[in-house]
XYZ file of C-alpha atoms in Angstrom:
268
model
C -20.004 39.492 54.454
C -19.366 36.775 51.862
C -21.934 34.304 53.670
C -23.941 32.494 50.771
C -27.459 32.603 53.262
C -26.975 36.554 53.152
C -26.913 36.739 49.461
C -30.185 37.330 47.270
C -31.353 33.761 45.742
C -30.850 35.736 42.184
C -27.291 35.789 42.588
C -26.773 32.489 43.795
C -28.740 30.381 41.182
C -26.211 30.424 38.337
C -23.290 29.423 40.725
C -25.586 26.566 42.415
C -26.137 25.416 38.776
C -22.337 25.261 37.920
C -21.568 23.407 41.184
C -24.550 20.806 39.968
C -22.911 20.382 36.655
C -19.521 19.982 37.784
C -20.426 17.131 40.167
C -22.580 15.646 37.597
C -20.008 15.577 34.764
C -17.385 14.540 36.957
C -19.314 11.113 37.467
C -19.249 10.895 33.667
C -15.666 11.089 32.619
C -12.874 8.500 33.376
C -10.859 9.244 36.301
C -7.073 10.027 34.144
C -6.965 12.793 32.542
C -10.512 13.960 31.674
C -11.182 14.245 35.630
C -8.586 16.263 36.326
C -9.660 18.570 33.185
C -13.042 18.558 33.746
C -12.348 19.854 37.408
C -9.818 22.849 35.894
C -12.433 23.422 33.730
C -15.506 23.667 36.114
C -12.954 25.962 38.584
C -12.780 28.036 35.824
C -16.806 28.343 35.052
C -17.285 28.590 38.766
C -14.774 31.649 39.292
C -16.045 33.291 36.372
C -19.617 33.076 37.164
C -19.389 34.104 40.779
C -17.223 37.217 39.286
C -20.076 38.168 37.008
C -23.134 37.857 39.782
C -20.869 39.348 42.785
C -19.070 42.313 40.408
C -19.481 45.852 42.158
C -21.258 47.145 39.160
C -24.014 44.333 39.673
C -23.963 44.833 43.457
C -24.042 48.689 44.059
C -26.614 50.861 41.774
C -25.061 53.442 39.989
C -26.469 57.045 40.556
C -28.254 58.202 37.822
C -28.035 61.834 36.670
C -31.279 63.730 36.058
C -30.414 63.930 32.171
C -30.094 60.017 32.276
C -33.377 59.708 34.724
C -35.305 62.219 31.932
C -34.028 60.174 28.995
C -34.862 56.678 30.648
C -38.191 57.896 31.242
C -39.022 59.075 27.709
C -38.052 55.497 26.593
C -40.174 53.546 28.985
C -37.596 52.369 31.409
C -37.990 51.861 35.227
C -35.769 53.982 37.023
C -36.042 55.043 40.202
C -34.906 58.970 40.718
C -33.635 60.557 44.340
C -36.244 61.544 46.952
C -35.661 64.549 49.346
C -36.545 64.396 52.832
C -36.507 67.115 55.269
C -35.974 66.981 59.295
C -35.101 69.613 61.911
C -31.938 70.406 63.197
C -31.255 72.381 66.173
C -29.068 75.762 65.815
C -26.674 75.687 68.903
C -26.318 79.375 68.934
C -29.949 79.953 69.220
C -31.409 76.643 70.218
C -34.037 76.603 67.009
C -35.047 73.865 64.732
C -33.305 74.732 61.285
C -34.989 72.905 58.389
C -32.288 70.696 56.449
C -33.114 69.012 53.404
C -31.299 65.772 52.313
C -30.699 63.860 49.258
C -31.840 60.174 50.059
C -32.066 57.856 47.287
C -35.055 55.200 47.675
C -34.445 51.979 46.450
C -37.032 49.290 45.977
C -35.523 46.683 44.256
C -34.176 43.541 45.972
C -31.071 43.785 43.695
C -30.430 46.364 41.019
C -30.611 45.339 37.127
C -27.635 43.343 36.264
C -25.317 45.816 33.642
C -24.289 42.994 31.780
C -27.874 40.870 30.726
C -25.899 39.139 27.766
C -23.467 37.749 29.840
C -26.147 36.476 31.952
C -28.154 34.808 29.320
C -25.150 33.130 27.748
C -23.559 31.969 30.983
C -27.431 30.395 31.836
C -27.415 28.669 28.757
C -24.164 27.377 28.733
C -24.854 26.040 32.343
C -28.170 24.603 31.515
C -26.522 22.565 28.882
C -23.795 21.657 31.521
C -26.239 20.738 34.086
C -28.616 18.726 31.676
C -25.414 16.593 30.554
C -24.646 16.201 34.159
C -27.993 14.734 35.132
C -26.790 11.606 33.189
C -24.037 11.065 35.508
C -26.266 11.222 38.480
C -29.278 9.144 37.349
C -28.006 5.729 36.106
C -28.998 5.590 32.305
C -29.896 9.075 32.139
C -27.248 9.820 29.360
C -27.685 7.310 26.480
C -24.108 6.432 25.458
C -24.406 3.194 23.874
C -27.164 1.189 21.354
C -31.026 1.538 21.482
C -30.843 -1.700 23.163
C -28.769 -0.063 26.189
C -30.887 3.186 26.012
C -34.522 1.416 27.329
C -33.061 0.281 30.745
C -34.102 3.406 32.380
C -36.866 2.194 34.916
C -39.768 4.281 36.181
C -38.041 5.790 39.291
C -35.149 6.467 36.868
C -37.145 8.219 34.567
C -39.052 10.394 37.292
C -35.432 11.332 39.104
C -34.224 11.930 35.107
C -37.615 14.060 34.562
C -37.732 15.641 37.850
C -33.687 17.253 37.780
C -34.079 18.109 34.377
C -37.163 20.130 35.347
C -35.679 21.552 38.792
C -32.391 22.548 36.700
C -34.626 24.397 34.074
C -36.765 26.165 36.930
C -33.611 27.589 38.553
C -32.513 29.064 35.317
C -35.854 30.710 34.646
C -35.828 31.759 37.953
C -32.469 33.764 37.063
C -33.201 34.735 33.566
C -36.778 36.116 35.134
C -34.831 38.066 37.319
C -32.931 40.253 34.733
C -36.382 41.502 34.234
C -38.063 41.512 37.565
C -35.104 42.085 40.180
C -37.989 43.899 42.377
C -38.648 42.645 45.585
C -42.392 42.549 44.941
C -41.642 40.566 41.800
C -40.791 37.398 43.445
C -44.318 35.971 42.258
C -43.312 36.872 38.788
C -39.992 34.770 39.279
C -41.412 32.102 40.977
C -44.077 31.440 38.158
C -41.246 31.373 35.710
C -39.665 28.790 37.750
C -42.785 26.701 37.405
C -43.224 27.609 33.302
C -39.629 26.269 32.759
C -39.877 23.529 34.982
C -43.315 22.028 33.482
C -42.076 22.542 29.771
C -38.450 21.269 30.074
C -39.637 18.666 32.564
C -42.394 17.275 29.842
C -39.958 17.590 26.902
C -37.207 15.494 28.967
C -39.237 12.588 29.498
C -40.549 12.321 25.557
C -37.349 12.730 24.549
C -35.763 10.020 26.767
C -38.475 7.850 25.756
C -36.727 8.323 22.432
C -33.712 7.144 23.871
C -31.693 9.493 21.956
C -27.794 8.651 22.327
C -25.175 10.958 23.659
C -25.622 14.544 23.891
C -28.740 14.839 21.803
C -31.186 15.413 24.800
C -29.129 17.774 26.764
C -28.725 20.134 23.574
C -32.650 19.883 22.529
C -33.525 20.766 26.463
C -30.996 23.660 25.985
C -32.719 24.441 22.759
C -36.042 24.050 24.946
C -35.248 26.874 27.378
C -34.063 29.371 24.590
C -37.503 28.819 23.163
C -39.580 29.203 26.410
C -37.296 32.701 27.286
C -37.764 34.080 23.723
C -41.595 33.258 24.272
C -41.796 34.925 27.824
C -39.757 37.951 26.997
C -41.242 38.594 23.839
C -42.325 42.711 23.832
C -45.862 41.911 22.012
C -48.123 39.072 21.762
C -46.445 35.961 19.987
C -49.128 35.556 17.507
C -48.284 39.087 16.096
C -44.525 38.863 16.781
C -43.821 38.108 13.104
C -39.898 37.873 13.822
C -40.441 35.567 16.742
C -42.623 33.211 14.943
C -40.207 33.057 12.169
C -37.197 32.076 14.718
C -39.472 29.616 16.275
C -40.183 27.850 12.862
C -36.554 27.748 12.345
C -35.880 26.435 15.582
C -38.549 23.767 15.358
C -37.195 22.543 11.643
C -33.862 22.459 13.737
C -34.993 20.298 16.282
C -36.750 18.098 14.199
C -33.671 17.202 12.081
C -31.639 17.082 15.699
C -34.347 14.297 16.485
C -34.107 12.339 13.074
C -30.458 12.293 13.277
C -30.382 10.906 16.633
C -32.979 8.081 15.911
C -30.891 7.393 12.951
C -27.542 7.378 14.847
C -28.748 4.917 17.428
């Protein structure tokens, strides 16, 4: 039963990003003793993510009592009440058909809603940062670790690979985060659109930030911030222009990003 190709794509995205992060970061660190530490930490992160995505509560929908269903509908939650079906059943003593009512729970979701969405958000952002760092290990020159004279050594092909990998990572993270709100089988188009949105925005940001040759971990940190901003905008309960709290948060994050960029330019 534990064959990966039988798992829904929603639940294998974060383990895939974790595996990518382990492979990339292992190419950055020195062989001894940091490589062993990276592998142990990566193994622990992988085990935690797999348990988070394949826990019984995340895979098996829990039955909802009638009172809970009524309360959930009152606040506007999307729930699926049980339905009933009837079928004839033969009575052996008279050979007559007897109508029997059975309780059947009809589920149209591909996977149930995750019971720990905050843990998934935290894991997604943390793995996004680790995967953005890992791109520097898989693309030669992707991670600027020295002065600005070495930061411009990334050619056009390397820059294209750098942008494509970061965009793919962001798209996979966006696919998983969209699955928290749209786990239905018919909502696949919503998750695909989220994949494209995250990939395009983070890809553009990766190209711009890499052209600045920001040193060390500035680019992965800023790309993680971009992922968070896209998530906040996409999941806003109202229009962004009318969401005053979100606009204030975006303004503060923009100031923090500008400060980090200025710090990175001064540091190189």
